[in-house]
Amino acid sequence: MKKHDAIVIGAGHNGITNAAFLAKAGLDVLLVEKNDYIGGATVSRNLHEDWIYSNCSYVCSLLRPEIYRTLDLAKYGLQVVPYGGTVTISQNGDYLGSYIDHDVSRREMARHSHRDADADVRYWRDIMRQCRFIRQFLLRTAPDPASFKPRDLLELLHIGRKFWGLGENVIYDTMRFYTMSISDFLDEYFENPLIKAAHAGSGIIGSALGVMSPGTAYVLLHHAMGDVDGTVGSWGFARGGMGAISKAMHDCYIDHGGQTLAGSGVDQIVVKNGKVTGVALENGDEHHADIVVSNMTLPRTFLECMDPADLRPEFLDKCRNFKIRGSSGKLNIALDGVPKFTALRDNQELMYTDMHLIDSIERLERAYDDWKDGTWSRDPYIDMLIPTLTDPTMAPPGKHFMSVFVQYVPPKVKGKDWTDADRDAFGQTVMNQIEAYAPGFKDLVVHAEVRTPRELENEVGLTEGNIFQGELTMDQLLFNRPIPGYAQYRGPVKGLWMCGSSNHPGGGVMAAPGANAAREILMSLRKPSNVPEGWLDD
Amino acid sequence: MIRGSRSIQIIGAGHNGLVCAAYLARAGHQVTVFEASSQVGGAAITREFAPGFKVSAAAHLVYMLDPGIEKELDLASHGLEYARTGLQTISLSEAGDHVRFNGDDVDGVSEGDREAMREYRRKMQHFAGIIGGLHNRVPARLGTTDRPDLLELARLAFNIRRLGKNDMREFLRIAGINIYDVLQELFENDALKGALGLDGTLGTMLGTRSNNSVFCALHRYSNGGRYQLPKGGMGTVSNALANAARAFGAEIHTARPVNRILMDFDRATGVELQSGEQIEADLVVSGADPKTTFLKLLGAQNLEAGFAHKISNIRTRGNVAKLHLALGSVPDFTGLDPALSAERLVIAPSLQYVEQAFNHAKYGEHSRRPVMEISIPTLDDPGLAPAGKHVLSANVQWAPRELKGGWSAAHEAFTESVMNTLERFAPGICSQVMHRELLTPQDIESEFRIEGGHWHHAELALDQSMMMRPVPGTAQYKTPVDGLWICGAGCHPGGGVMGSAGRNAARAIIERSGT
C-alpha cells in the first residue's frame, strides 16, 4: 500500500486545519474520520426534516482571522455573520439587554444600576487589556520552562519581555486576574446581582468549575478574546451552521490535494521500533506514514488507540490524570415559531441575541453544587440562541432552530453511566426551565435532540463530553497543556504529533492548536512554514 | 541623625507588632507599642473563659512560628516553653477507623496509600520549601528594572529550577490548582484525604475543590508543619515576644487604643489615642489589618482613590469559629486510644464531607456538619484547668462572617450543630461539658479588632499573596503614605503566628526607610 507523508486522525476543525496546512506545504496527507461526515464538533447536521442543526458548537468568534485568511476560507464559502448583543433574563420578569450600540447598552445598564453602568467601562477596559495580552500567545508554541534549549529560553524571554512591558500595575492586575474567581472579580466592579450574573456565565461555560472557584476569571477571557470582523469580544453565526466552517476548511484541504477517508475510526496507532508507522482502522485497513497527527483527545489517543507497551507508564499515568470532565449538555430544538419570553414583552428584538437564563451568582453556584454531587443542575444555567432569526437558511420558511447550551451536566450520573431515561429526564428539566420563562414554548417544539456528555463522547469522541478537550485550569494551560513536557505538539513516540484542543491554546472553534501543530511538524521536516505565527492585528 | 535613633510607634501588640518592635528596638530605635486590649498578643493570647479554665482564645497551636525569630530573639530565655512538640494529626472517623499521621508514616490505611503518602509528603515538603523560602524576604516588585527586585526574582526562579526537571514541572502544574484533584490522583482512604484536604482549606474561604487550595496547603507546611503546644497557651508566645521587645528597650502600653493616625499634609506624624492624647513620632507602623489601618485609622480621605478602592476590595471574609469547652473529664472519641486524645484531632472524614461543609459558606450559611480541628491542651498542660478537669479548643469551619440573617439569630443553632457533630465522634461529650463558649467570626472581629474576623487579616489566596499582599503597592511594607508602614498578617507572608511579616517589616524599615 502506498505510503503517505502524514496521516491526520479526526476531521474536526483542528484536524482539518492541520491537514490543510500540511497539504498546502506540499505534503501528501490522508485525513481519517470515524464518522461518515466531517467536522467533529464543528458541524451542521440535518437531523429532522428540513432543519439544519449546529448540534455541537453553535457560535463562532475564536476562529483565528490569520487562519481564515491563510486558508482563504471566504473563497470556500465561509461567511460569519455577527449577531448583536446578549440578554440575561431574570426569574422575576426583568431582563438586562446588551446591544451593539454602546449608548443603548449603557442606558440599559443604568436602568439597573448607575454605578454599574460606570463600572462597566472600567470592566471592559480591563478585560480587553487582558485579551490583548493573551492573544499574542495563541498562535505560538508555548516554551518549556524546564528546558535549557535556546528556543525555549528565547520564547520564555519573549513572554517575559511582553509581560514586563505591561508595566507594574497591569502586571499585578494580570496576575490577580488569572488567579481569581469570576465572582470575586466581578465583586470588585459591580453591585447589581443581575449584572454580575450576566457577566459571570462566560466564566464557567464548558468548564467544571463554579463561578466562585478561583481560576474562572481566565475562562471568561477564553470567551472574550475572539473577534468577528475585527471587533474583539464579538460573536457571530456561520451561515449555514457551524459545519460551514469545517466544510470551507475541508474544501481548501481537498483543493490542495488532500484525501479524506470518512466512515471508519482508528483502531490503533501502529508503532514499530519506537517509531510511528501508520494507523490501523476499525474496518481492518492499514495506512502508512512516518507522521501521524492525532486530533483526538489526549486520553483517547494514548489510552484507547495505542498499545500501552509503546508508552512509558508515567506518561500513561499522566494521561489518566488529565482532567477532561464533561460539564455541559445541549438541546437542539426545531421550533414551529418564535417563543415569547414573558420578560421581553415588547422588546422581542432581543431574541436575536444570545439569551441567558440566570439572575444571580448564587443560582449559578448552586447549579455547580449539583454537578459536584453527580447530577445535572436542577436549576440549570441556560445559554440559548435562535440562529434562524439571523440566518434563515437553517430551517424551513417561518420555522426556527434553537440551540440550547446547558450547564452543568456531569459525565456520569451519581457515578453511573447515563441511561436513556436519565437523558430524557435531563431534557425535561431544561424544557421546563425554558417554559417557565416563555410559557407556551413547549407547544412550539417540533423536534428536540438532547445531548448529554455521553452523546458527545460517543458521537464526536470528546472524552467524558468535555467540550474543550480538557479543562482550562492552571495545571492544563500554556506549557502545562496537555501535560508538562509535552506542550509542543510532539507526542512521546517518534513521528507522533497532537493537534487537538487538548493542546495549547485549548478549545473553542479557534483552530490554533491545529495550526500550531502544523507549524511544528513543518519545522521538524525543515520545510518553510506557511502557518501564521503570533498576532497580526493587535 | 544617627542610625537607629528614630522614634517609632507600633499600633497593636499582636505577635507581628511585637516581633517588629523587638527587631526595631534591637536596631536601636525608640519603639513604643500601643495595644488596645489589656494584654499583649492580639489573637495569640491565653484567657480565662470559665472560672478556672484557661484557653488559647484564637490561635491554639504553634506550627508556623519562624525558627529564626525564636532563636534571634532568644524566646526560650524570655519564657517560651512547649508543653508538647510534634503533635500527630489524627483524622477521626465516626466508626472509629481513624487515620493517624505518625511522623513520616501514616497508620490505618492501605499499603498503597502509605506508599503514596511517603511520596506526597516528600513532594509537598519540597514544594513548601519554595514557598517557605519566600517568607523571610521582602517581596520583589514586578515590572521594574531595579536590581534588588530582579535579583529576588532570579533567586525564586533559581529555587524552582533547583527542584529538578520532574519536580519543577509538577510544582508548576499543581501550585495553582485544587487539592481535591491532587489527592484523588493519589489516595483511596477517605479519612486520609479528608484531613489532607482540610489542610488546604483551613482558615480560608476555599473548598477542597476550589483552585488555590494546594497553595494554602503548601503555605501551612512551609515552616516545617510541626504542631507544637506552648505551655500556658498561646499567651506564652506573645509574652515571650513582649519580654524580648522590652529587653531591647521597647515600651509596650496596653489598654491604650489608637483612635487615628495623625497626618501632616501627606505624611503620618504620630497617633491619637482614644483618650485624646496625641503623640508624635518619626514613623508609624501598623500591625492592624489593612482595612482597619487604611480605612479606619487613616481614613479614605487621606488616600488616593484608586488605592482606597483596592483596599476596600481586599477579601477579609472570616469563616472560622472557635469553640471552647470546659470539660469535667476527658472525652471518649469512638475507637481512639485515650493516650492519643492529646494529639491534633481533625473532623474531616472525607473530601465530600469537607466540600459539603464548605458549600453552605458560599451562600452565607453556616455548615450543618462542620469540619473541626481539635486540641485538648490540658492533657499535656494541666495548669490550664482545675485539677482533673479539661479544656477542649477547636477551630470550626465554616462559619462565614456575613451570615444571612445575622449571627445573633443563628449563634445557638450553629453551636448545636457543632455539639451534635462532636457528639457523633465522641458520644457523651455533651454531658461532660461544664461550660462552653463559641466565638463566631463576628465575635473574633470585635474581640480581636480584626476586620472580618479573618485569621490572616486578608484571605490567603494567590491573588492576595506575595507582591500582591495586601494590595500591590504596599507589599514591601511601605505604604503610599510617607512615614506609615504596615507589619501585620495582612502583609506577606500572612498570619498563622509566624512572625515573619513583623520581622520583614522591621528589616524593610531599617534598610529602606531612609532619613
JSON list of C-alpha atoms in Angstrom, two decimals, chain A residues 293-436:
[
{"chain": "A", "resi": 293, "resn": "VAL", "atom": "CA", "xyz": [-1.12, 13.56, 13.84]},
{"chain": "A", "resi": 294, "resn": "SER", "atom": "CA", "xyz": [-3.87, 12.91, 16.35]},
{"chain": "A", "resi": 295, "resn": "ASN", "atom": "CA", "xyz": [-6.70, 15.38, 16.68]},
{"chain": "A", "resi": 296, "resn": "MET", "atom": "CA", "xyz": [-8.34, 13.12, 19.24]},
{"chain": "A", "resi": 297, "resn": "THR", "atom": "CA", "xyz": [-8.39, 13.96, 22.93]},
{"chain": "A", "resi": 298, "resn": "LEU", "atom": "CA", "xyz": [-5.33, 13.07, 24.96]},
{"chain": "A", "resi": 299, "resn": "PRO", "atom": "CA", "xyz": [-6.92, 10.09, 26.75]},
{"chain": "A", "resi": 300, "resn": "ARG", "atom": "CA", "xyz": [-8.47, 8.77, 23.55]},
{"chain": "A", "resi": 301, "resn": "THR", "atom": "CA", "xyz": [-5.18, 8.96, 21.67]},
{"chain": "A", "resi": 302, "resn": "PHE", "atom": "CA", "xyz": [-2.96, 7.35, 24.26]},
{"chain": "A", "resi": 303, "resn": "LEU", "atom": "CA", "xyz": [-5.26, 5.22, 26.39]},
{"chain": "A", "resi": 304, "resn": "GLU", "atom": "CA", "xyz": [-7.56, 3.88, 23.68]},
{"chain": "A", "resi": 305, "resn": "CYS", "atom": "CA", "xyz": [-5.71, 3.94, 20.39]},
{"chain": "A", "resi": 306, "resn": "MET", "atom": "CA", "xyz": [-2.22, 2.91, 21.38]},
{"chain": "A", "resi": 307, "resn": "ASP", "atom": "CA", "xyz": [-0.56, -0.17, 22.74]},
{"chain": "A", "resi": 308, "resn": "PRO", "atom": "CA", "xyz": [0.45, 0.63, 26.36]},
{"chain": "A", "resi": 309, "resn": "ALA", "atom": "CA", "xyz": [3.69, -1.21, 25.71]},
{"chain": "A", "resi": 310, "resn": "ASP", "atom": "CA", "xyz": [4.72, 1.59, 23.34]},
{"chain": "A", "resi": 311, "resn": "LEU", "atom": "CA", "xyz": [4.45, 4.22, 26.09]},
{"chain": "A", "resi": 312, "resn": "ARG", "atom": "CA", "xyz": [6.15, 4.80, 29.41]},
{"chain": "A", "resi": 313, "resn": "PRO", "atom": "CA", "xyz": [3.97, 4.01, 32.47]},
{"chain": "A", "resi": 314, "resn": "GLU", "atom": "CA", "xyz": [4.48, 7.51, 33.96]},
{"chain": "A", "resi": 315, "resn": "PHE", "atom": "CA", "xyz": [3.21, 9.02, 30.74]},
{"chain": "A", "resi": 316, "resn": "LEU", "atom": "CA", "xyz": [0.14, 6.81, 30.84]},
{"chain": "A", "resi": 317, "resn": "ASP", "atom": "CA", "xyz": [-0.49, 7.83, 34.46]},
{"chain": "A", "resi": 318, "resn": "LYS", "atom": "CA", "xyz": [-0.43, 11.44, 33.42]},
{"chain": "A", "resi": 319, "resn": "CYS", "atom": "CA", "xyz": [-2.90, 10.74, 30.63]},
{"chain": "A", "resi": 320, "resn": "ARG", "atom": "CA", "xyz": [-5.19, 9.04, 33.15]},
{"chain": "A", "resi": 321, "resn": "ASN", "atom": "CA", "xyz": [-4.96, 12.06, 35.44]},
{"chain": "A", "resi": 322, "resn": "PHE", "atom": "CA", "xyz": [-5.70, 14.52, 32.66]},
{"chain": "A", "resi": 323, "resn": "LYS", "atom": "CA", "xyz": [-8.79, 16.46, 33.66]},
{"chain": "A", "resi": 324, "resn": "ILE", "atom": "CA", "xyz": [-11.37, 16.23, 30.94]},
{"chain": "A", "resi": 325, "resn": "ARG", "atom": "CA", "xyz": [-14.62, 16.16, 32.85]},
{"chain": "A", "resi": 326, "resn": "GLY", "atom": "CA", "xyz": [-17.77, 16.97, 30.98]},
{"chain": "A", "resi": 327, "resn": "SER", "atom": "CA", "xyz": [-19.81, 19.76, 32.49]},
{"chain": "A", "resi": 328, "resn": "SER", "atom": "CA", "xyz": [-22.35, 20.73, 29.89]},
{"chain": "A", "resi": 329, "resn": "GLY", "atom": "CA", "xyz": [-25.17, 19.41, 27.79]},
{"chain": "A", "resi": 330, "resn": "LYS", "atom": "CA", "xyz": [-27.10, 20.64, 24.83]},
{"chain": "A", "resi": 331, "resn": "LEU", "atom": "CA", "xyz": [-30.58, 20.65, 23.38]},
{"chain": "A", "resi": 332, "resn": "ASN", "atom": "CA", "xyz": [-31.10, 21.28, 19.69]},
{"chain": "A", "resi": 333, "resn": "ILE", "atom": "CA", "xyz": [-34.67, 22.21, 19.08]},
{"chain": "A", "resi": 334, "resn": "ALA", "atom": "CA", "xyz": [-36.74, 22.61, 15.92]},
{"chain": "A", "resi": 335, "resn": "LEU", "atom": "CA", "xyz": [-39.45, 25.19, 16.53]},
{"chain": "A", "resi": 336, "resn": "ASP", "atom": "CA", "xyz": [-42.72, 25.91, 14.84]},
{"chain": "A", "resi": 337, "resn": "GLY", "atom": "CA", "xyz": [-42.38, 29.61, 15.61]},
{"chain": "A", "resi": 338, "resn": "VAL", "atom": "CA", "xyz": [-40.58, 32.09, 17.80]},
{"chain": "A", "resi": 339, "resn": "PRO", "atom": "CA", "xyz": [-41.15, 31.56, 21.53]},
{"chain": "A", "resi": 340, "resn": "LYS", "atom": "CA", "xyz": [-42.39, 34.51, 23.54]},
{"chain": "A", "resi": 341, "resn": "PHE", "atom": "CA", "xyz": [-40.43, 35.31, 26.67]},
{"chain": "A", "resi": 342, "resn": "THR", "atom": "CA", "xyz": [-42.60, 36.99, 29.28]},
{"chain": "A", "resi": 343, "resn": "ALA", "atom": "CA", "xyz": [-39.80, 39.25, 30.42]},
{"chain": "A", "resi": 344, "resn": "LEU", "atom": "CA", "xyz": [-39.04, 40.53, 26.94]},
{"chain": "A", "resi": 345, "resn": "ARG", "atom": "CA", "xyz": [-42.65, 41.61, 26.26]},
{"chain": "A", "resi": 346, "resn": "ASP", "atom": "CA", "xyz": [-42.45, 44.27, 23.56]},
{"chain": "A", "resi": 347, "resn": "ASN", "atom": "CA", "xyz": [-38.69, 44.07, 23.23]},
{"chain": "A", "resi": 348, "resn": "GLN", "atom": "CA", "xyz": [-38.64, 40.99, 21.04]},
{"chain": "A", "resi": 349, "resn": "GLU", "atom": "CA", "xyz": [-35.59, 42.08, 19.03]},
{"chain": "A", "resi": 350, "resn": "LEU", "atom": "CA", "xyz": [-33.53, 40.85, 21.97]},
{"chain": "A", "resi": 351, "resn": "MET", "atom": "CA", "xyz": [-34.47, 37.40, 20.70]},
{"chain": "A", "resi": 352, "resn": "TYR", "atom": "CA", "xyz": [-31.85, 37.91, 18.01]},
{"chain": "A", "resi": 353, "resn": "THR", "atom": "CA", "xyz": [-29.13, 37.89, 20.63]},
{"chain": "A", "resi": 354, "resn": "ASP", "atom": "CA", "xyz": [-27.51, 35.38, 22.93]},
{"chain": "A", "resi": 355, "resn": "MET", "atom": "CA", "xyz": [-30.05, 34.72, 25.64]},
{"chain": "A", "resi": 356, "resn": "HIS", "atom": "CA", "xyz": [-29.08, 33.67, 29.16]},
{"chain": "A", "resi": 357, "resn": "LEU", "atom": "CA", "xyz": [-31.48, 32.40, 31.75]},
{"chain": "A", "resi": 358, "resn": "ILE", "atom": "CA", "xyz": [-29.90, 33.33, 35.06]},
{"chain": "A", "resi": 359, "resn": "ASP", "atom": "CA", "xyz": [-30.16, 36.13, 37.55]},
{"chain": "A", "resi": 360, "resn": "SER", "atom": "CA", "xyz": [-27.69, 35.66, 40.37]},
{"chain": "A", "resi": 361, "resn": "ILE", "atom": "CA", "xyz": [-24.25, 34.37, 41.21]},
{"chain": "A", "resi": 362, "resn": "GLU", "atom": "CA", "xyz": [-25.81, 32.20, 43.87]},
{"chain": "A", "resi": 363, "resn": "ARG", "atom": "CA", "xyz": [-28.02, 30.35, 41.39]},
{"chain": "A", "resi": 364, "resn": "LEU", "atom": "CA", "xyz": [-25.02, 29.76, 39.15]},
{"chain": "A", "resi": 365, "resn": "GLU", "atom": "CA", "xyz": [-23.00, 28.39, 42.01]},
{"chain": "A", "resi": 366, "resn": "ARG", "atom": "CA", "xyz": [-25.83, 26.18, 43.24]},
{"chain": "A", "resi": 367, "resn": "ALA", "atom": "CA", "xyz": [-26.10, 24.76, 39.73]},
{"chain": "A", "resi": 368, "resn": "TYR", "atom": "CA", "xyz": [-22.45, 23.76, 40.13]},
{"chain": "A", "resi": 369, "resn": "ASP", "atom": "CA", "xyz": [-23.08, 22.13, 43.52]},
{"chain": "A", "resi": 370, "resn": "ASP", "atom": "CA", "xyz": [-25.43, 19.70, 41.76]},
{"chain": "A", "resi": 371, "resn": "TRP", "atom": "CA", "xyz": [-22.65, 18.80, 39.33]},
{"chain": "A", "resi": 372, "resn": "LYS", "atom": "CA", "xyz": [-20.28, 18.15, 42.22]},
{"chain": "A", "resi": 373, "resn": "ASP", "atom": "CA", "xyz": [-22.90, 15.79, 43.63]},
{"chain": "A", "resi": 374, "resn": "GLY", "atom": "CA", "xyz": [-23.02, 13.93, 40.33]},
{"chain": "A", "resi": 375, "resn": "THR", "atom": "CA", "xyz": [-26.35, 15.13, 38.93]},
{"chain": "A", "resi": 376, "resn": "TRP", "atom": "CA", "xyz": [-27.36, 17.65, 36.33]},
{"chain": "A", "resi": 377, "resn": "SER", "atom": "CA", "xyz": [-28.36, 21.02, 37.69]},
{"chain": "A", "resi": 378, "resn": "ARG", "atom": "CA", "xyz": [-31.94, 21.08, 38.83]},
{"chain": "A", "resi": 379, "resn": "ASP", "atom": "CA", "xyz": [-31.97, 24.81, 38.15]},
{"chain": "A", "resi": 380, "resn": "PRO", "atom": "CA", "xyz": [-29.59, 24.91, 35.18]},
{"chain": "A", "resi": 381, "resn": "TYR", "atom": "CA", "xyz": [-27.84, 27.84, 33.59]},
{"chain": "A", "resi": 382, "resn": "ILE", "atom": "CA", "xyz": [-29.01, 28.13, 30.01]},
{"chain": "A", "resi": 383, "resn": "ASP", "atom": "CA", "xyz": [-27.35, 29.91, 27.12]},
{"chain": "A", "resi": 384, "resn": "MET", "atom": "CA", "xyz": [-29.51, 29.81, 24.02]},
{"chain": "A", "resi": 385, "resn": "LEU", "atom": "CA", "xyz": [-29.71, 31.29, 20.59]},
{"chain": "A", "resi": 386, "resn": "ILE", "atom": "CA", "xyz": [-32.09, 31.23, 17.67]},
{"chain": "A", "resi": 387, "resn": "PRO", "atom": "CA", "xyz": [-29.69, 31.46, 14.71]},
{"chain": "A", "resi": 388, "resn": "THR", "atom": "CA", "xyz": [-32.52, 31.20, 12.18]},
{"chain": "A", "resi": 389, "resn": "LEU", "atom": "CA", "xyz": [-33.62, 34.74, 13.06]},
{"chain": "A", "resi": 390, "resn": "THR", "atom": "CA", "xyz": [-30.30, 35.85, 11.55]},
{"chain": "A", "resi": 391, "resn": "ASP", "atom": "CA", "xyz": [-29.68, 33.02, 9.09]},
{"chain": "A", "resi": 392, "resn": "PRO", "atom": "CA", "xyz": [-32.94, 31.67, 7.67]},
{"chain": "A", "resi": 393, "resn": "THR", "atom": "CA", "xyz": [-31.14, 29.02, 5.60]},
{"chain": "A", "resi": 394, "resn": "MET", "atom": "CA", "xyz": [-31.16, 26.65, 8.56]},
{"chain": "A", "resi": 395, "resn": "ALA", "atom": "CA", "xyz": [-34.91, 25.97, 8.78]},
{"chain": "A", "resi": 396, "resn": "PRO", "atom": "CA", "xyz": [-37.96, 25.86, 6.55]},
{"chain": "A", "resi": 397, "resn": "PRO", "atom": "CA", "xyz": [-39.63, 29.26, 6.00]},
{"chain": "A", "resi": 398, "resn": "GLY", "atom": "CA", "xyz": [-41.24, 30.57, 9.16]},
{"chain": "A", "resi": 399, "resn": "LYS", "atom": "CA", "xyz": [-39.73, 27.81, 11.27]},
{"chain": "A", "resi": 400, "resn": "HIS", "atom": "CA", "xyz": [-36.79, 28.12, 13.60]},
{"chain": "A", "resi": 401, "resn": "PHE", "atom": "CA", "xyz": [-33.84, 26.33, 15.07]},
{"chain": "A", "resi": 402, "resn": "MET", "atom": "CA", "xyz": [-32.87, 26.96, 18.65]},
{"chain": "A", "resi": 403, "resn": "SER", "atom": "CA", "xyz": [-29.56, 25.98, 20.19]},
{"chain": "A", "resi": 404, "resn": "VAL", "atom": "CA", "xyz": [-29.74, 25.49, 23.95]},
{"chain": "A", "resi": 405, "resn": "PHE", "atom": "CA", "xyz": [-26.47, 25.09, 25.83]},
{"chain": "A", "resi": 406, "resn": "VAL", "atom": "CA", "xyz": [-26.88, 23.84, 29.39]},
{"chain": "A", "resi": 407, "resn": "GLN", "atom": "CA", "xyz": [-24.54, 23.99, 32.30]},
{"chain": "A", "resi": 408, "resn": "TYR", "atom": "CA", "xyz": [-23.97, 21.87, 34.41]},
{"chain": "A", "resi": 409, "resn": "VAL", "atom": "CA", "xyz": [-24.24, 18.28, 33.26]},
{"chain": "A", "resi": 410, "resn": "PRO", "atom": "CA", "xyz": [-21.94, 15.62, 34.75]},
{"chain": "A", "resi": 411, "resn": "PRO", "atom": "CA", "xyz": [-20.12, 12.97, 32.70]},
{"chain": "A", "resi": 412, "resn": "LYS", "atom": "CA", "xyz": [-21.72, 10.30, 34.90]},
{"chain": "A", "resi": 413, "resn": "VAL", "atom": "CA", "xyz": [-24.92, 10.36, 36.91]},
{"chain": "A", "resi": 414, "resn": "LYS", "atom": "CA", "xyz": [-24.17, 9.59, 40.56]},
{"chain": "A", "resi": 415, "resn": "GLY", "atom": "CA", "xyz": [-21.16, 7.61, 39.39]},
{"chain": "A", "resi": 416, "resn": "LYS", "atom": "CA", "xyz": [-23.17, 5.52, 36.90]},
{"chain": "A", "resi": 417, "resn": "ASP", "atom": "CA", "xyz": [-23.29, 5.75, 33.12]},
{"chain": "A", "resi": 418, "resn": "TRP", "atom": "CA", "xyz": [-26.03, 7.82, 31.57]},
{"chain": "A", "resi": 419, "resn": "THR", "atom": "CA", "xyz": [-29.17, 5.93, 30.60]},
{"chain": "A", "resi": 420, "resn": "ASP", "atom": "CA", "xyz": [-31.83, 6.98, 28.08]},
{"chain": "A", "resi": 421, "resn": "ALA", "atom": "CA", "xyz": [-34.19, 7.61, 30.98]},
{"chain": "A", "resi": 422, "resn": "ASP", "atom": "CA", "xyz": [-31.63, 9.96, 32.58]},
{"chain": "A", "resi": 423, "resn": "ARG", "atom": "CA", "xyz": [-31.21, 11.76, 29.30]},
{"chain": "A", "resi": 424, "resn": "ASP", "atom": "CA", "xyz": [-34.95, 12.25, 28.90]},
{"chain": "A", "resi": 425, "resn": "ALA", "atom": "CA", "xyz": [-35.27, 13.49, 32.48]},
{"chain": "A", "resi": 426, "resn": "PHE", "atom": "CA", "xyz": [-32.45, 15.95, 31.85]},
{"chain": "A", "resi": 427, "resn": "GLY", "atom": "CA", "xyz": [-34.17, 17.12, 28.65]},
{"chain": "A", "resi": 428, "resn": "GLN", "atom": "CA", "xyz": [-37.39, 17.67, 30.61]},
{"chain": "A", "resi": 429, "resn": "THR", "atom": "CA", "xyz": [-35.55, 19.71, 33.25]},
{"chain": "A", "resi": 430, "resn": "VAL", "atom": "CA", "xyz": [-34.29, 22.02, 30.54]},
{"chain": "A", "resi": 431, "resn": "MET", "atom": "CA", "xyz": [-37.62, 22.22, 28.72]},
{"chain": "A", "resi": 432, "resn": "ASN", "atom": "CA", "xyz": [-39.37, 23.10, 31.98]},
{"chain": "A", "resi": 433, "resn": "GLN", "atom": "CA", "xyz": [-36.78, 25.74, 32.73]},
{"chain": "A", "resi": 434, "resn": "ILE", "atom": "CA", "xyz": [-37.37, 27.43, 29.37]},
{"chain": "A", "resi": 435, "resn": "GLU", "atom": "CA", "xyz": [-41.13, 27.04, 29.66]},
{"chain": "A", "resi": 436, "resn": "ALA", "atom": "CA", "xyz": [-41.03, 28.89, 32.98]}
]
